[in-house]
mmCIF file of C-alpha atoms in Angstrom:
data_model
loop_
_atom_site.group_PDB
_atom_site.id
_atom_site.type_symbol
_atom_site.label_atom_id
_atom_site.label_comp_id
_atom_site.label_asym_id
_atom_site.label_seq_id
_atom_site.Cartn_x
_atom_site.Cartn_y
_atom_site.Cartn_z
ATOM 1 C CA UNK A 1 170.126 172.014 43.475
ATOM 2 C CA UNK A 2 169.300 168.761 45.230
ATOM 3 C CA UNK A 3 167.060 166.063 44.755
ATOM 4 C CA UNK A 4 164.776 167.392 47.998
ATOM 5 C CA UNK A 5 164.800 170.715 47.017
ATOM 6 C CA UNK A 6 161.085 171.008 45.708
ATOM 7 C CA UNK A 7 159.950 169.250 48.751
ATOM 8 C CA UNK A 8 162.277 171.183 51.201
ATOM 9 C CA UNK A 9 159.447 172.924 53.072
ATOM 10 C CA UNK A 10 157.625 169.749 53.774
ATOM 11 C CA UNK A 11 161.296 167.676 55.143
ATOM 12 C CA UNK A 12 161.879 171.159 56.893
ATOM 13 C CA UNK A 13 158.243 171.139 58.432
ATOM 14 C CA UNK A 14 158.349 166.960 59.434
ATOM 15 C CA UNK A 15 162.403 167.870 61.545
ATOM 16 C CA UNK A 16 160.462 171.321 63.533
ATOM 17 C CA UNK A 17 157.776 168.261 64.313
ATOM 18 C CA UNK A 18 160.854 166.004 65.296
ATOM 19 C CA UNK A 19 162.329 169.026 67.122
ATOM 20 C CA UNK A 20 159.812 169.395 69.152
ATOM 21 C CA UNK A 21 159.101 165.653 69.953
ATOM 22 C CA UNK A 22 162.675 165.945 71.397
ATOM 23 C CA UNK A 23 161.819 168.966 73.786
ATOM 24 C CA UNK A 24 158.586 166.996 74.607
ATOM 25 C CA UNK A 25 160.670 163.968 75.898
ATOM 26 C CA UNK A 26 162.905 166.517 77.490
ATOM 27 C CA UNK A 27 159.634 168.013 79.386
ATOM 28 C CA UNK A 28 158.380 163.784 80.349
ATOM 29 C CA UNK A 29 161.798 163.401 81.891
ATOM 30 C CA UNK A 30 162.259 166.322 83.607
ATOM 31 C CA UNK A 31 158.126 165.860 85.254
ATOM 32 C CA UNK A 32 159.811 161.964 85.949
ATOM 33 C CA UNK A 33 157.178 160.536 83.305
ATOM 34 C CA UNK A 34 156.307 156.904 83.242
ATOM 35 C CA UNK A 35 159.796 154.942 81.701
ATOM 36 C CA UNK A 36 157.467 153.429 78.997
ATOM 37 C CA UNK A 37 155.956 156.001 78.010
ATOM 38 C CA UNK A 38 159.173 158.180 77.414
ATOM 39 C CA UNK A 39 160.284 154.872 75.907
ATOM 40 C CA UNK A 40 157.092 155.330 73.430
ATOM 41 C CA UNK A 41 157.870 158.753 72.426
ATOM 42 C CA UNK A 42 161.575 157.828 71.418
ATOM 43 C CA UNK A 43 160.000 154.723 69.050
ATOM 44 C CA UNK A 44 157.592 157.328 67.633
ATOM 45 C CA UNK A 45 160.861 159.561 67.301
ATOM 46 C CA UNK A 46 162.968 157.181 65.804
ATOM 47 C CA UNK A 47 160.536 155.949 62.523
ATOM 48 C CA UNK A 48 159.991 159.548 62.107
ATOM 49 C CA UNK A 49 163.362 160.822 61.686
ATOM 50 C CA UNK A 50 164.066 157.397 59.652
ATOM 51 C CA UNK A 51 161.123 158.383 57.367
ATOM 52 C CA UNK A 52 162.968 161.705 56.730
ATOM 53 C CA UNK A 53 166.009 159.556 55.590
ATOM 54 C CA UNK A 54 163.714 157.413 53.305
ATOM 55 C CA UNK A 55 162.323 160.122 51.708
ATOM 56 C CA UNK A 56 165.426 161.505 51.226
ATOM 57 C CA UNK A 57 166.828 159.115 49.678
ATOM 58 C CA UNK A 58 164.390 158.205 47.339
ATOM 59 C CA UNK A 59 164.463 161.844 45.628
ATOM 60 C CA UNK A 60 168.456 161.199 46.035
ATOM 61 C CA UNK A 61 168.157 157.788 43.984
ATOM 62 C CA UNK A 62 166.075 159.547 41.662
ATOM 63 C CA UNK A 63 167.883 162.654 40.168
ATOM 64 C CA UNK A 64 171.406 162.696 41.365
ATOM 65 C CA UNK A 65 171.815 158.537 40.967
ATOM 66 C CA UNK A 66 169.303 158.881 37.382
ATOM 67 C CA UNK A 67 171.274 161.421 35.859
ATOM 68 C CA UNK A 68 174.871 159.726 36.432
ATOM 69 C CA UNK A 69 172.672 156.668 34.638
ATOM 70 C CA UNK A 70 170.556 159.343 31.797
ATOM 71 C CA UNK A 71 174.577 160.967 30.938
ATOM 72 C CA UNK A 72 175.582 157.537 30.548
ATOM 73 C CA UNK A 73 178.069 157.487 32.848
ATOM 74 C CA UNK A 74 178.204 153.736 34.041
ATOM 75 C CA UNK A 75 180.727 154.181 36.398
ATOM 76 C CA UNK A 76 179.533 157.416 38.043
ATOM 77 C CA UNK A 77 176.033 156.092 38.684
ATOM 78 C CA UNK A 78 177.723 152.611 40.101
ATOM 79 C CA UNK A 79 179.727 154.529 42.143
ATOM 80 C CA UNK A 80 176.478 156.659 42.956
ATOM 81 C CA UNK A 81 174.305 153.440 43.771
ATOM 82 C CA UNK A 82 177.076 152.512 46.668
ATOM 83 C CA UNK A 83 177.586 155.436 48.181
ATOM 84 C CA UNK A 84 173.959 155.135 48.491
ATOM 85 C CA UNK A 85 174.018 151.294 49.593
ATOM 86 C CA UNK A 86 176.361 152.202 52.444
ATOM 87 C CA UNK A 87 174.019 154.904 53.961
ATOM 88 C CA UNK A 88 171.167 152.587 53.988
ATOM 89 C CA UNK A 89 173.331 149.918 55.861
ATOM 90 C CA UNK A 90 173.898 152.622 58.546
ATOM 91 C CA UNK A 91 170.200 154.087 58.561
ATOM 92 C CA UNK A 92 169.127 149.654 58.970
ATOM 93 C CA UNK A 93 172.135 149.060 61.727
ATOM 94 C CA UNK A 94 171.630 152.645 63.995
ATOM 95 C CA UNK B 1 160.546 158.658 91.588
ATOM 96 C CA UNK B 2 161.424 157.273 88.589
ATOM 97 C CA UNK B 3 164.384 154.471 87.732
ATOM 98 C CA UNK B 4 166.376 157.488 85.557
ATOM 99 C CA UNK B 5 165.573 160.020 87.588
ATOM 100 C CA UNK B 6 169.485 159.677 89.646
ATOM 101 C CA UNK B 7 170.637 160.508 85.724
ATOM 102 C CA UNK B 8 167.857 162.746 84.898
ATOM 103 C CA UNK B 9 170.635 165.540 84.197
ATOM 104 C CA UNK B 10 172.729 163.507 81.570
ATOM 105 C CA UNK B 11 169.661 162.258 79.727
ATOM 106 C CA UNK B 12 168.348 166.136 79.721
ATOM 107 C CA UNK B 13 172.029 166.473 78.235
ATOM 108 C CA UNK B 14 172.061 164.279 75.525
ATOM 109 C CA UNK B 15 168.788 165.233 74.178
ATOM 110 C CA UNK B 16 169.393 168.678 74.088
ATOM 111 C CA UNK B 17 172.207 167.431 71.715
ATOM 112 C CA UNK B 18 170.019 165.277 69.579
ATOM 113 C CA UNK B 19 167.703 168.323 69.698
ATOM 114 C CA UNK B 20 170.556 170.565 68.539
ATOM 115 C CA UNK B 21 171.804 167.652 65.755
ATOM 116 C CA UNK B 22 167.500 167.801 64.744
ATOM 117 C CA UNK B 23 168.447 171.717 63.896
ATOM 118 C CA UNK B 24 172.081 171.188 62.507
ATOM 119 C CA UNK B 25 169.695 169.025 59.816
ATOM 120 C CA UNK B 26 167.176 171.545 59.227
ATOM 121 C CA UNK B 27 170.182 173.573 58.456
ATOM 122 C CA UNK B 28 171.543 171.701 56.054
ATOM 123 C CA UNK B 29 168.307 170.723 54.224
ATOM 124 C CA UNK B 30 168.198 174.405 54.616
ATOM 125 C CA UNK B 31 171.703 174.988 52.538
ATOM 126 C CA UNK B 32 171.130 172.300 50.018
ATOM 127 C CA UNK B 33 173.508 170.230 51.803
ATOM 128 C CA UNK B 34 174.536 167.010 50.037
ATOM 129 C CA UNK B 35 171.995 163.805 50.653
ATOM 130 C CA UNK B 36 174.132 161.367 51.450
ATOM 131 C CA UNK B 37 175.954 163.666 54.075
ATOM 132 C CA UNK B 38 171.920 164.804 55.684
ATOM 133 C CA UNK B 39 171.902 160.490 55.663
ATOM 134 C CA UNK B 40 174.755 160.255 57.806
ATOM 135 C CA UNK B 41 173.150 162.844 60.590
ATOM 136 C CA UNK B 42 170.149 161.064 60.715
ATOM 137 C CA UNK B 43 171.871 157.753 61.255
ATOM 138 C CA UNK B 44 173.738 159.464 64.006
ATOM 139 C CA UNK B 45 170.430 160.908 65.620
ATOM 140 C CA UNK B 46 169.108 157.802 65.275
ATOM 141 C CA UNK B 47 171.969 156.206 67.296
ATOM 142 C CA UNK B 48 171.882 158.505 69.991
ATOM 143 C CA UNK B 49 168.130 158.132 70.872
ATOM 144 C CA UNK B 50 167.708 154.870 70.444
ATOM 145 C CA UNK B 51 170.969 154.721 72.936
ATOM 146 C CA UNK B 52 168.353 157.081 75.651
ATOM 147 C CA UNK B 53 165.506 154.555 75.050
ATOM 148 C CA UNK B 54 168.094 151.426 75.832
ATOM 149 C CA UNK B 55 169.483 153.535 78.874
ATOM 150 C CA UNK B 56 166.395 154.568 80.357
ATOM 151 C CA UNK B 57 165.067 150.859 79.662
ATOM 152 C CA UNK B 58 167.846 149.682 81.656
ATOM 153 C CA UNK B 59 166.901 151.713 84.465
ATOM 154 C CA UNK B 60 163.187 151.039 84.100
ATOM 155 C CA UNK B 61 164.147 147.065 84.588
ATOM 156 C CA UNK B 62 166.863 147.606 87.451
ATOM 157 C CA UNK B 63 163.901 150.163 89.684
ATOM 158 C CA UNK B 64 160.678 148.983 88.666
ATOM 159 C CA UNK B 65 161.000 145.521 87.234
ATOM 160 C CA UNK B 66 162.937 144.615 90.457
ATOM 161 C CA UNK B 67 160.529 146.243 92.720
ATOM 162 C CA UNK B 68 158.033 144.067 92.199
ATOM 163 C CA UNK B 69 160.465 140.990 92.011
ATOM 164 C CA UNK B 70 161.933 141.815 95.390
ATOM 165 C CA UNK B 71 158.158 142.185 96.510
ATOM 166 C CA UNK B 72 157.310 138.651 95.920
ATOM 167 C CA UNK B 73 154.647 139.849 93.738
ATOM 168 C CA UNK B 74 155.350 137.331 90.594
ATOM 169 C CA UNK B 75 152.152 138.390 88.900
ATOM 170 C CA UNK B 76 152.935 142.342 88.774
ATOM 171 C CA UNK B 77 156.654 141.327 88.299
ATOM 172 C CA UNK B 78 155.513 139.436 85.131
ATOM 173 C CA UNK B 79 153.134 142.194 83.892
ATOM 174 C CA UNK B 80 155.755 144.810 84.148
ATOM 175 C CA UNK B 81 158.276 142.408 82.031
ATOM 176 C CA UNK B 82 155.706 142.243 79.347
ATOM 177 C CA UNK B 83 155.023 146.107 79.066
ATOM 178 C CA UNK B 84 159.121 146.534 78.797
ATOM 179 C CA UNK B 85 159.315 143.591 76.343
ATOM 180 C CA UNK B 86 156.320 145.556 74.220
ATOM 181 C CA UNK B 87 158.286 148.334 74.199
ATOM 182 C CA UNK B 88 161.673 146.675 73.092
ATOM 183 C CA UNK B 89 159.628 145.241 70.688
ATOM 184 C CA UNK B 90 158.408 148.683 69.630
ATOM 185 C CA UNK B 91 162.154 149.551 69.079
ATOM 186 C CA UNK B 92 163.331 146.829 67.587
ATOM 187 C CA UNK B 93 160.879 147.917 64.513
ATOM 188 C CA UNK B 94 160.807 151.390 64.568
ATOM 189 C CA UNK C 1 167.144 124.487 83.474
ATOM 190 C CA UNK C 2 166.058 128.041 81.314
ATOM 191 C CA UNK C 3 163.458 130.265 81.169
ATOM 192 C CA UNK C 4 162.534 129.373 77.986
ATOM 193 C CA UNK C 5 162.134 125.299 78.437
ATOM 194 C CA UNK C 6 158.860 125.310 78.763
ATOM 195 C CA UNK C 7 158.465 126.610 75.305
ATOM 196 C CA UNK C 8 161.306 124.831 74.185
ATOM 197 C CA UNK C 9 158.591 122.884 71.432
ATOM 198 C CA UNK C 10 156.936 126.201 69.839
ATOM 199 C CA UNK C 11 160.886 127.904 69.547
ATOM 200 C CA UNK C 12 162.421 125.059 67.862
ATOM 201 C CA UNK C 13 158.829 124.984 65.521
ATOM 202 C CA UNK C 14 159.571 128.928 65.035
ATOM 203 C CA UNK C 15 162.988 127.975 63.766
ATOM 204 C CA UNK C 16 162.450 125.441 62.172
ATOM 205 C CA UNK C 17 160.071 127.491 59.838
ATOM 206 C CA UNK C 18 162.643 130.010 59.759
ATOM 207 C CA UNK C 19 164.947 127.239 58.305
ATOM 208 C CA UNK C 20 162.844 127.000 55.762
ATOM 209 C CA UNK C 21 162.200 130.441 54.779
ATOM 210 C CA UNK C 22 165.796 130.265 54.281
ATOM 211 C CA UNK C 23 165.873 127.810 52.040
ATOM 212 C CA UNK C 24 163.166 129.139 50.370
ATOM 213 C CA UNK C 25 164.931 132.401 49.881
ATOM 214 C CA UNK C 26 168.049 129.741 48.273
ATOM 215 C CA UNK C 27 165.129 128.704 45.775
ATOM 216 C CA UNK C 28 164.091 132.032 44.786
ATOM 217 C CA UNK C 29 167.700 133.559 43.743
ATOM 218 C CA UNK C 30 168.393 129.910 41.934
ATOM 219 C CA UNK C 31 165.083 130.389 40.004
ATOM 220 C CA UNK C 32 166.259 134.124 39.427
ATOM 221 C CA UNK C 33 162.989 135.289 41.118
ATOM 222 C CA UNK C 34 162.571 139.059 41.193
ATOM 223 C CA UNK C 35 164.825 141.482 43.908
ATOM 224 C CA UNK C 36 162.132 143.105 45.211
ATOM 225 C CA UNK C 37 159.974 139.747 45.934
ATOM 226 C CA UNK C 38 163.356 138.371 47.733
ATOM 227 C CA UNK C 39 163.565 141.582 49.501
ATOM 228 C CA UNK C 40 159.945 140.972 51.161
ATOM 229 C CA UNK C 41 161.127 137.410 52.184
ATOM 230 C CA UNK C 42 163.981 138.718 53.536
ATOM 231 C CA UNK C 43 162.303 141.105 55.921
ATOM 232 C CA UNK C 44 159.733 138.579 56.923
ATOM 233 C CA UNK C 45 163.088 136.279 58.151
ATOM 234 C CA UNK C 46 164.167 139.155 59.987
ATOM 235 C CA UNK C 47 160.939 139.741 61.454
ATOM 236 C CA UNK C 48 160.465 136.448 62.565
ATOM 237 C CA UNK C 49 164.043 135.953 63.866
ATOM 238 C CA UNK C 50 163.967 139.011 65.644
ATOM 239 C CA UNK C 51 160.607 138.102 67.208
ATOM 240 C CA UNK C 52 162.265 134.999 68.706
ATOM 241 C CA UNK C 53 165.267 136.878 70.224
ATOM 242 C CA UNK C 54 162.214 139.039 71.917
ATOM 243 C CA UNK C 55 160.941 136.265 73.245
ATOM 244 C CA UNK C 56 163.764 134.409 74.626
ATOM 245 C CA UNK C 57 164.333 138.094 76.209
ATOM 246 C CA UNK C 58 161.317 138.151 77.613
ATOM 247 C CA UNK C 59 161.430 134.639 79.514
ATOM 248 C CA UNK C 60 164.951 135.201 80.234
ATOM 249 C CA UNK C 61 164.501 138.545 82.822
ATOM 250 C CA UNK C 62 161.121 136.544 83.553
ATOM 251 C CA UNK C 63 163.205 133.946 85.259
ATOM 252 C CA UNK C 64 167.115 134.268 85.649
ATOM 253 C CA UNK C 65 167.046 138.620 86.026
ATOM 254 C CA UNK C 66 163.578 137.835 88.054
ATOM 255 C CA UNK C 67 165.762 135.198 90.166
ATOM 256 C CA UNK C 68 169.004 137.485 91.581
ATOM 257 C CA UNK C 69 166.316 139.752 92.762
ATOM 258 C CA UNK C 70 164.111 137.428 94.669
ATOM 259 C CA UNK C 71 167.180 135.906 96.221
ATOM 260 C CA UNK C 72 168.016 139.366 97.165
ATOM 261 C CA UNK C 73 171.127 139.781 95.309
ATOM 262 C CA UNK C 74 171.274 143.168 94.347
ATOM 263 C CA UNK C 75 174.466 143.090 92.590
ATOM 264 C CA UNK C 76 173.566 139.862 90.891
ATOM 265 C CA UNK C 77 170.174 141.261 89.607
ATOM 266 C CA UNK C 78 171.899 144.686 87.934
ATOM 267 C CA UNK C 79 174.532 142.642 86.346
ATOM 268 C CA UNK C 80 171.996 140.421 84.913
ATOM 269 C CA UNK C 81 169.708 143.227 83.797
ATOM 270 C CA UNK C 82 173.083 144.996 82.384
ATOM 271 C CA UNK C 83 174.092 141.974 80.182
ATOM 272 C CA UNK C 84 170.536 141.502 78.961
ATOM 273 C CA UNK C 85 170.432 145.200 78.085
ATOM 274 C CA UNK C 86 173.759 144.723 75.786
ATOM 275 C CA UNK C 87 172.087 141.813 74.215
ATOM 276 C CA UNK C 88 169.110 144.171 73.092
ATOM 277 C CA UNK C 89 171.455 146.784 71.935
ATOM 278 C CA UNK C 90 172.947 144.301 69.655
ATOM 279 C CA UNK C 91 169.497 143.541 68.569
ATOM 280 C CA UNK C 92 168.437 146.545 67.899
ATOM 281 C CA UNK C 93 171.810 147.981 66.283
ATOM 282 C CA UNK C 94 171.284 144.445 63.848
ATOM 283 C CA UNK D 1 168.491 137.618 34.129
ATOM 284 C CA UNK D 2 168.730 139.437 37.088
ATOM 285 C CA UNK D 3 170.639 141.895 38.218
ATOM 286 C CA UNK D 4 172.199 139.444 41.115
ATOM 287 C CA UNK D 5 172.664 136.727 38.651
ATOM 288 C CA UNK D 6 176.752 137.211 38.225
ATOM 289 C CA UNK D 7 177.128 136.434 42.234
ATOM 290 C CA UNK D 8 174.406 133.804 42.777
ATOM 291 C CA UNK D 9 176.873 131.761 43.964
ATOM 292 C CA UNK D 10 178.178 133.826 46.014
ATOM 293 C CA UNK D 11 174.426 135.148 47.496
ATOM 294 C CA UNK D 12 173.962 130.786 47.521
ATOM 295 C CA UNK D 13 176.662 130.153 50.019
ATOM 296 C CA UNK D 14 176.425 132.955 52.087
ATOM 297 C CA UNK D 15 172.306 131.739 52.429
ATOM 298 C CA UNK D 16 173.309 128.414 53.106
ATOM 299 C CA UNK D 17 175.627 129.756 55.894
ATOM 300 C CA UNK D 18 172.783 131.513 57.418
ATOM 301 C CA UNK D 19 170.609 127.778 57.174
ATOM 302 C CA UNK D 20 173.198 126.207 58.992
ATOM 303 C CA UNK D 21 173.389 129.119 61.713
ATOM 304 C CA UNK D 22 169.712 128.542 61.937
ATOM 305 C CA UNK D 23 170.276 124.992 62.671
ATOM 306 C CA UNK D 24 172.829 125.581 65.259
ATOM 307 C CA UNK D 25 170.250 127.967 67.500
ATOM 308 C CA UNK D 26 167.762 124.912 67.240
ATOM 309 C CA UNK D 27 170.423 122.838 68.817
ATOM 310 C CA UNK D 28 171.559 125.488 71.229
ATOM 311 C CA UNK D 29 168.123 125.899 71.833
ATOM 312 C CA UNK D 30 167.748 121.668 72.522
ATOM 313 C CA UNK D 31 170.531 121.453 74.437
ATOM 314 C CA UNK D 32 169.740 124.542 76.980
ATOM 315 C CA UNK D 33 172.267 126.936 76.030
ATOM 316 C CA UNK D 34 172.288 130.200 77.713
ATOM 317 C CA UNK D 35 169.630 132.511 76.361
ATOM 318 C CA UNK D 36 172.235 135.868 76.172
ATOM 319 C CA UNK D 37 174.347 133.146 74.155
ATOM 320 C CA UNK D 38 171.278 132.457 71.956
ATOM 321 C CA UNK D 39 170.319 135.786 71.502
ATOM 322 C CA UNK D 40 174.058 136.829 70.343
ATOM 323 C CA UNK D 41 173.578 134.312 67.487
ATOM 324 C CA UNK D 42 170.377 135.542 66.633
ATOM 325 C CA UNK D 43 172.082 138.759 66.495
ATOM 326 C CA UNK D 44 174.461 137.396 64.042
ATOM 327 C CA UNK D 45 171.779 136.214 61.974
ATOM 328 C CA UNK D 46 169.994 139.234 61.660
ATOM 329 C CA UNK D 47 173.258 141.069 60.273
ATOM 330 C CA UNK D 48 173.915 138.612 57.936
ATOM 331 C CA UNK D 49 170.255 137.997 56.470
ATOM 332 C CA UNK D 50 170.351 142.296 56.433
ATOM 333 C CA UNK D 51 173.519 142.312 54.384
ATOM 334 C CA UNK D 52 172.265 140.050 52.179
ATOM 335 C CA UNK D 53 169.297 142.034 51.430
ATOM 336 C CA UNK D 54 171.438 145.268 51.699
ATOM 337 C CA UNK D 55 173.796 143.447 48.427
ATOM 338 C CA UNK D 56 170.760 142.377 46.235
ATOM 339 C CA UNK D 57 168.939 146.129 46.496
ATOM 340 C CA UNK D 58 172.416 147.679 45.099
ATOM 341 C CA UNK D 59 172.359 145.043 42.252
ATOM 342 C CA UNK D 60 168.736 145.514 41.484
ATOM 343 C CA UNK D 61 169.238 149.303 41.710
ATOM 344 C CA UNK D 62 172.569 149.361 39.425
ATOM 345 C CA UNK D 63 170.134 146.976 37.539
ATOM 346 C CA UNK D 64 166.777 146.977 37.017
ATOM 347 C CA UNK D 65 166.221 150.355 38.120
ATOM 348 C CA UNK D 66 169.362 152.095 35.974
ATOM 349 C CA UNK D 67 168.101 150.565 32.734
ATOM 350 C CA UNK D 68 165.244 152.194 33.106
ATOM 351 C CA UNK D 69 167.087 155.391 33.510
ATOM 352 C CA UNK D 70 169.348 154.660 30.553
ATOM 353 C CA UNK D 71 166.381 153.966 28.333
ATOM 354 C CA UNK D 72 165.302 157.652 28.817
ATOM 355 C CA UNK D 73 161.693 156.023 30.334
ATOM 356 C CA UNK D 74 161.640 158.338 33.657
ATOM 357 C CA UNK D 75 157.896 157.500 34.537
ATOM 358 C CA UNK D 76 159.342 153.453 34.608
ATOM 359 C CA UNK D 77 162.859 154.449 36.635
ATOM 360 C CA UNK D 78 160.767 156.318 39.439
ATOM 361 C CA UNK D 79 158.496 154.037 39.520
ATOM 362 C CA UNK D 80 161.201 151.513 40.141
ATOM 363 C CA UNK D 81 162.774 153.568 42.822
ATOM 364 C CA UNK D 82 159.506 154.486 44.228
ATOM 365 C CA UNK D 83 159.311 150.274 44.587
ATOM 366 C CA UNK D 84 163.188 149.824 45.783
ATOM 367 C CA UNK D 85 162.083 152.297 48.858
ATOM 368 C CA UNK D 86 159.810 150.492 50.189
ATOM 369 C CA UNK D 87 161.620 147.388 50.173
ATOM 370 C CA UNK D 88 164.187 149.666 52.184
ATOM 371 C CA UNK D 89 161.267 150.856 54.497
ATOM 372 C CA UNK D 90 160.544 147.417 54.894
ATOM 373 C CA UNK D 91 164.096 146.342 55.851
ATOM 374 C CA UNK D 92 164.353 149.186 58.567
ATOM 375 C CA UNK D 93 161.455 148.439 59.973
ATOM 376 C CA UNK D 94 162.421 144.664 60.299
#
């Protein structure tokens, strides 16, 4: 069991929204859409799918990262906290 | 006409991939995958559209932008800079 | 001469504020001010530095990209417009 | 105490690095450097202020938010978490 498993219908409902935001841009391109307006689309793509990974790792921080910390297991949940460190940095750099 | 539409076919391309990657997450949400790897995927969707947005936005400023430049219409010219630099501005922050 | 001289007076004021959120942000984590409260400073900085880069872009394809293509240099203008691009990717990516 | 406070020093000089890069786009700036040159540095910047950020969360999370956890008070820890997340929300959006 994960973290997001008691919220898995809602992530799984917000990435068939994304999916079809992607098809939609897909659809603007192929009718030769306005640039900007394609270029709108991706932005509102883009801080959706990064909510997703917020959210994700928010309910990751708080049971998988908690319990290394609630068994007491220093090391574990250190080693927990930069594994989770390193996927921010890529989620603020992509 | 559009600026992208000469590469209309390899930006329909990639985001049928990034729409296939949106799916390959909804599986793995779906499987319980683990949260850091689901992390990793979104950084790498994230990547790859943000890459469209920059490519068609490159486009956008080599057809239109220019078009007005090479016009001698400074006002237009100017106006069309500012819409582009709203929307880097948009995904700069997104 | 650059695009931006003429606003030479409200950039350096930007940075020069910037400076001092800095150094602000040297006086917090000496006073052992609360993470979080850093944090916030810390993405204001960004914001603001960010929002500079924007609009040095801005005035830059206003006048040396703009240039190449009123002098009819094709070749000029799309190399000019493909550097630029790069530099927003590295924005973006940062 | 904070969770930082072991590498202040270290969190000091890297801030006061970032000052004195500040400093050096106001003279670039002055002295008409190339705006793609500018906006490089600016670039360089943003990584650097980001990282710093990026190092304080994972000491305030293997901090703060992990004593929390190991004094069994769960309502306190998530609520800690909940906070840490939007200082991340903030940072992406940056």
């Amino acid at each position: 069991m994960r973290g997001y498993t008691m919220e898995k219908d809602d992530y799984l409902k917000r990435l068939r929204r994304i999916e079809g935001q992607v098809r939609g841009i897909q659809r603007m391109i192929d009718e030769d859409a306005y640039c900007i307006d394609v270029l709108t689309q991706i932005s509102a793509i883009t801080k959706a799918i990064s909510s997703v990974g917020i959210g994700l790792l928010e309910e990751h921080v708080n049971h998988c990262v908690m319990e290394a910390a609630r068994n007491g297991d220093d090391e574990a949940a250190r080693e927990k906290v930069a594994e989770a460190t390193r996927a921010i940095e890529r989620l603020v750099r992509s």
